[in-house]
mmCIF file of C-alpha atoms in Angstrom:
data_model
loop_
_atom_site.group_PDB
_atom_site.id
_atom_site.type_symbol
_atom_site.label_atom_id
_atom_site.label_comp_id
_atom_site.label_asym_id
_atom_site.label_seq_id
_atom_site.Cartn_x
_atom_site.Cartn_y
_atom_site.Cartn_z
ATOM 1 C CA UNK A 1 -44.805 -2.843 5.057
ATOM 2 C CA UNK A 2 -41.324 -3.074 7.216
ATOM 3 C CA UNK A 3 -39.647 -4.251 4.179
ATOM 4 C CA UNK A 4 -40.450 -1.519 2.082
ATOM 5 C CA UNK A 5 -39.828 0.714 5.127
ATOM 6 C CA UNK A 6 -35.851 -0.814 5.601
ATOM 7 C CA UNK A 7 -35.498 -0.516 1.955
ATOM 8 C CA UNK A 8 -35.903 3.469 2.515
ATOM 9 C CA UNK A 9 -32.973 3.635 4.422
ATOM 10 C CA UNK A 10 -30.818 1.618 1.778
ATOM 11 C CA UNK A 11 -31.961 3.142 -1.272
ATOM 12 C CA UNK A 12 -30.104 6.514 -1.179
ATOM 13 C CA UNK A 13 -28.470 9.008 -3.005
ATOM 14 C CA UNK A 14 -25.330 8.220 -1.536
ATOM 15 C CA UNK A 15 -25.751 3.788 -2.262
ATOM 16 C CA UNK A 16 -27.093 4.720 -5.493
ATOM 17 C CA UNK A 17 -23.412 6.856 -6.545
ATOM 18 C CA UNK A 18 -21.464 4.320 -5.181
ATOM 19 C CA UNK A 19 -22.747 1.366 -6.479
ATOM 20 C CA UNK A 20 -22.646 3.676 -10.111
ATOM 21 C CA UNK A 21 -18.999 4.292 -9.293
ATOM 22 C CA UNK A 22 -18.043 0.431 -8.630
ATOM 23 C CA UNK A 23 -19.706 -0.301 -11.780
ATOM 24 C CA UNK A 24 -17.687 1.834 -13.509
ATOM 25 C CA UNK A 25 -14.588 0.649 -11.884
ATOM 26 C CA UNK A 26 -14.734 -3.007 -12.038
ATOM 27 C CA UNK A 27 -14.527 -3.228 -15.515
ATOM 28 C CA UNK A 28 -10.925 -1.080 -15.566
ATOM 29 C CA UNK A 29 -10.100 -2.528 -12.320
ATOM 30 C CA UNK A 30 -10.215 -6.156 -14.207
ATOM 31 C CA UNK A 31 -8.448 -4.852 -17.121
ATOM 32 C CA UNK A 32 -5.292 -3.894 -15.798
ATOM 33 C CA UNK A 33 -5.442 -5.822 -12.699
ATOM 34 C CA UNK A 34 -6.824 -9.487 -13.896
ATOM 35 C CA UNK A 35 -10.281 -10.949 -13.238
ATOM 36 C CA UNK A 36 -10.038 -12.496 -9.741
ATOM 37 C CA UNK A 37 -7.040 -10.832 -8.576
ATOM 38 C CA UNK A 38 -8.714 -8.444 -5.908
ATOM 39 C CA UNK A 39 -7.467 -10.140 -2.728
ATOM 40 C CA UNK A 40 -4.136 -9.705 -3.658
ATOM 41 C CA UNK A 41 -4.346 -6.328 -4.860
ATOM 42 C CA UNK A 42 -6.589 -5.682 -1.278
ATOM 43 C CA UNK A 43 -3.801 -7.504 0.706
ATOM 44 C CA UNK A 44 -0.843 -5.315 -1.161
ATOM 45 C CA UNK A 45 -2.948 -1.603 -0.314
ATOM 46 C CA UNK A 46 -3.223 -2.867 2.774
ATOM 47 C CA UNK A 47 0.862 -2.786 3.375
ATOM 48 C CA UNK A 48 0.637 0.336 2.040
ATOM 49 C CA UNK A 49 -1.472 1.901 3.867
ATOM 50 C CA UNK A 50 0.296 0.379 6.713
ATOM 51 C CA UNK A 51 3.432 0.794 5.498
ATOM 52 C CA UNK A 52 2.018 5.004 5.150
ATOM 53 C CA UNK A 53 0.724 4.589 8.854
ATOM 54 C CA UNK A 54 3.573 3.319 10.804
ATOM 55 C CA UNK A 55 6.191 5.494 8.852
ATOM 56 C CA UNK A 56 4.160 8.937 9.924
ATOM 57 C CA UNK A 57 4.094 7.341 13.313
ATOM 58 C CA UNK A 58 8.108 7.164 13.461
ATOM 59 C CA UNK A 59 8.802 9.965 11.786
ATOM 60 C CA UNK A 60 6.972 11.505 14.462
ATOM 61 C CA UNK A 61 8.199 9.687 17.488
ATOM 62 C CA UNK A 62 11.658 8.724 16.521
ATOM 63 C CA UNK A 63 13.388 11.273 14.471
ATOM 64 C CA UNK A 64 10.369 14.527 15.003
ATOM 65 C CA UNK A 65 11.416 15.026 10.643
ATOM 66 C CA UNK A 66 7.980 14.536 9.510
ATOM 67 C CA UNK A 67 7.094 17.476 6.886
ATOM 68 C CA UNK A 68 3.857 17.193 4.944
ATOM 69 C CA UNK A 69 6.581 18.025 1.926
ATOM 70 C CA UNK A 70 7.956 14.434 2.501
ATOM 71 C CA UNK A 71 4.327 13.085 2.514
ATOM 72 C CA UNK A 72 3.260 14.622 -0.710
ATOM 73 C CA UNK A 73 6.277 13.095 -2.172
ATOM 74 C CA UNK A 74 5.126 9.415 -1.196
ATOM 75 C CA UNK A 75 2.269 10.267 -3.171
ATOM 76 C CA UNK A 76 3.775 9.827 -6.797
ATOM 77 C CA UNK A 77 6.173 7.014 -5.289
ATOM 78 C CA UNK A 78 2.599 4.792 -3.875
ATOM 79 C CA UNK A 79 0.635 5.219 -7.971
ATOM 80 C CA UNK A 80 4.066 4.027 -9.297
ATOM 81 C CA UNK A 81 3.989 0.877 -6.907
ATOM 82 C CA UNK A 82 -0.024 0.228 -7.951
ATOM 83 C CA UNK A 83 0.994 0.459 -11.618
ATOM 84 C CA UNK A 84 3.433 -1.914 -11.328
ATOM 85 C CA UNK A 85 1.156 -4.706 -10.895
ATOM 86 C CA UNK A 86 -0.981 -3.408 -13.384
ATOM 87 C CA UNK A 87 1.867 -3.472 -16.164
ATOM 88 C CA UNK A 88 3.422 -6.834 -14.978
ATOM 89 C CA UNK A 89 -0.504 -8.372 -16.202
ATOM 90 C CA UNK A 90 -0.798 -6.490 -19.333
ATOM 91 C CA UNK A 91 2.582 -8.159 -19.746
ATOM 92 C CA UNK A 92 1.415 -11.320 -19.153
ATOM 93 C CA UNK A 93 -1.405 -10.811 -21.506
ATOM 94 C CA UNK A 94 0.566 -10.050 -24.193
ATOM 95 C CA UNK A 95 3.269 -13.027 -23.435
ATOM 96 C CA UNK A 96 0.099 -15.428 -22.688
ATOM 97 C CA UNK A 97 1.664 -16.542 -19.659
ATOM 98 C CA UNK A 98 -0.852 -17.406 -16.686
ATOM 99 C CA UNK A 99 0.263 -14.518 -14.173
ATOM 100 C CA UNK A 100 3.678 -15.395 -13.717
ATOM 101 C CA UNK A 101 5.053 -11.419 -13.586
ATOM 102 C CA UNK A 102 2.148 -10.293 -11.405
ATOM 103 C CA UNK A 103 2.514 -12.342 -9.043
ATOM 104 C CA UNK A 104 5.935 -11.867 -8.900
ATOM 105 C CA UNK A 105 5.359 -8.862 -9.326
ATOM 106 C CA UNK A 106 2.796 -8.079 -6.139
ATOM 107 C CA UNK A 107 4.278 -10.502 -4.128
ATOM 108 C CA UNK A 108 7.599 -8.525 -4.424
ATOM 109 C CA UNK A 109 5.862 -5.473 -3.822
ATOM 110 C CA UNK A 110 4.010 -6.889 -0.376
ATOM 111 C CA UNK A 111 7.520 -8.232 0.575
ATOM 112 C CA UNK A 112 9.521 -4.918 -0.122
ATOM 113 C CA UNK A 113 6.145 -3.235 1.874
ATOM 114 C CA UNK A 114 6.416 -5.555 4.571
ATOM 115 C CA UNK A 115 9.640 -5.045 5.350
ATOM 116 C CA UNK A 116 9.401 -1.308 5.610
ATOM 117 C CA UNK A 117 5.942 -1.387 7.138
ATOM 118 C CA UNK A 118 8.159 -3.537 10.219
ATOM 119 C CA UNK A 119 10.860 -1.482 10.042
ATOM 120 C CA UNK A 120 9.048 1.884 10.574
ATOM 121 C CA UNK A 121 6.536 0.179 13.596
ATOM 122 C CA UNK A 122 9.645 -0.844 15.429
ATOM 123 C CA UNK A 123 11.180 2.780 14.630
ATOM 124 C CA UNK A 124 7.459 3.986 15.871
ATOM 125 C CA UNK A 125 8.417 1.693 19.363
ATOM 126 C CA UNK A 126 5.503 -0.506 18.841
ATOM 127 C CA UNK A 127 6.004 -4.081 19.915
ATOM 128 C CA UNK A 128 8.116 -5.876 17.261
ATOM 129 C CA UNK A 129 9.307 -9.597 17.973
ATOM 130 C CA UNK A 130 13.209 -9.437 18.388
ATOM 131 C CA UNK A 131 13.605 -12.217 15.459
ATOM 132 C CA UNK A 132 11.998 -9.431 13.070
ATOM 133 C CA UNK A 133 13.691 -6.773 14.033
ATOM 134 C CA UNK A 134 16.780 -8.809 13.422
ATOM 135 C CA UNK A 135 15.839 -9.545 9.628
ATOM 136 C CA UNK A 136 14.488 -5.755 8.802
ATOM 137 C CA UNK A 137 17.728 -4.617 10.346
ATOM 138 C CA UNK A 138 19.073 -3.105 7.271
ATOM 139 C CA UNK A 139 15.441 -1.646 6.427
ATOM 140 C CA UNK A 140 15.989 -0.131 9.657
ATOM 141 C CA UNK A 141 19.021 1.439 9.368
ATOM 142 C CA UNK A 142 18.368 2.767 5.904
ATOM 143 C CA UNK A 143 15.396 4.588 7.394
ATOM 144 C CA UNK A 144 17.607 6.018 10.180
ATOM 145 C CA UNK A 145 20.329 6.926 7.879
ATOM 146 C CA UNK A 146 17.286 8.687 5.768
ATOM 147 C CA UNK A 147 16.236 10.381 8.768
ATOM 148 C CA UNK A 148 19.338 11.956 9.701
ATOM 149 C CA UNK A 149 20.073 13.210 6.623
ATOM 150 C CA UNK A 150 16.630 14.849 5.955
ATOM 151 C CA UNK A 151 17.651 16.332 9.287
ATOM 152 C CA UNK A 152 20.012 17.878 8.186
ATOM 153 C CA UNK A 153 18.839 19.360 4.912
ATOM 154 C CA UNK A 154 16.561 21.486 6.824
#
């Protein structure tokens, strides 16, 4: 009787659509994105939603430019990044090599992410170690350089 009681609370609407929706996904997510390739693709959104995180937090701290224009514009810039993967496996498909561009690929895109992700938390003034700093310093100038100049536009 309890178990048929706890199963009321997780069969419900809400379980039902989502579990509809990842079994419609899976199928395209695997197509363009390789069967067992989900880590990966988890570990580069993550940057990028870090990467979206920290820069909002410096452009709000450090240069007070943040416009929800310049947000909307990441937008396009983010589905571009995700489709690169995607295209570097069809490529490898088609070439019948074992992953070689999307790896390269993704692991250039976590890199480039990483980078600006570290750049924009020590723009933000959240603790970066001082050997970091030292080898995102050009990511961090860039952004400053950025800054000013969308400063400036206004």
């Amino acid at each position: 009787m309890k178990l048929i009681q706890s199963l009321e609370n997780v069969a419900t609407p809400a379980n039902g659509i989502a579990a509809a929706m990842g079994a419609m996904l899976a199928p395209i997510f695997q197509y363009f994105y390789g069967t067992g390739r989900t880590d990966i693709m988890v570990v580069l959104l993550l940057c990028i939603a870090m990467d979206w995180i920290t820069g909002i937090q410096a452009a709000k701290k450090k240069d007070k430019t943040y416009s929800s224009e310049y947000g909307l514009s990441r937008i396009p810039r983010t589905m571009f990044l995700l489709t690169l993967p995607a295209i570097a496996n069809l490529l490898d498909r088609v070439m019948a090599t074992p992953g070689f561009l999307f790896y390269g690929v993704t692991f250039g895109l976590i890199y480039h992410t990483w980078n600006s992700l570290t750049a924009n938390a020590h723009r933000a003034g959240w603790p970066v170690p001082k050997a970091v700093v030292n080898m995102v310093a050009t990511e961090i100038k860039a952004k400053s350089e950025r800054a000013i100049k969308q400063k400036e536009g206004k």
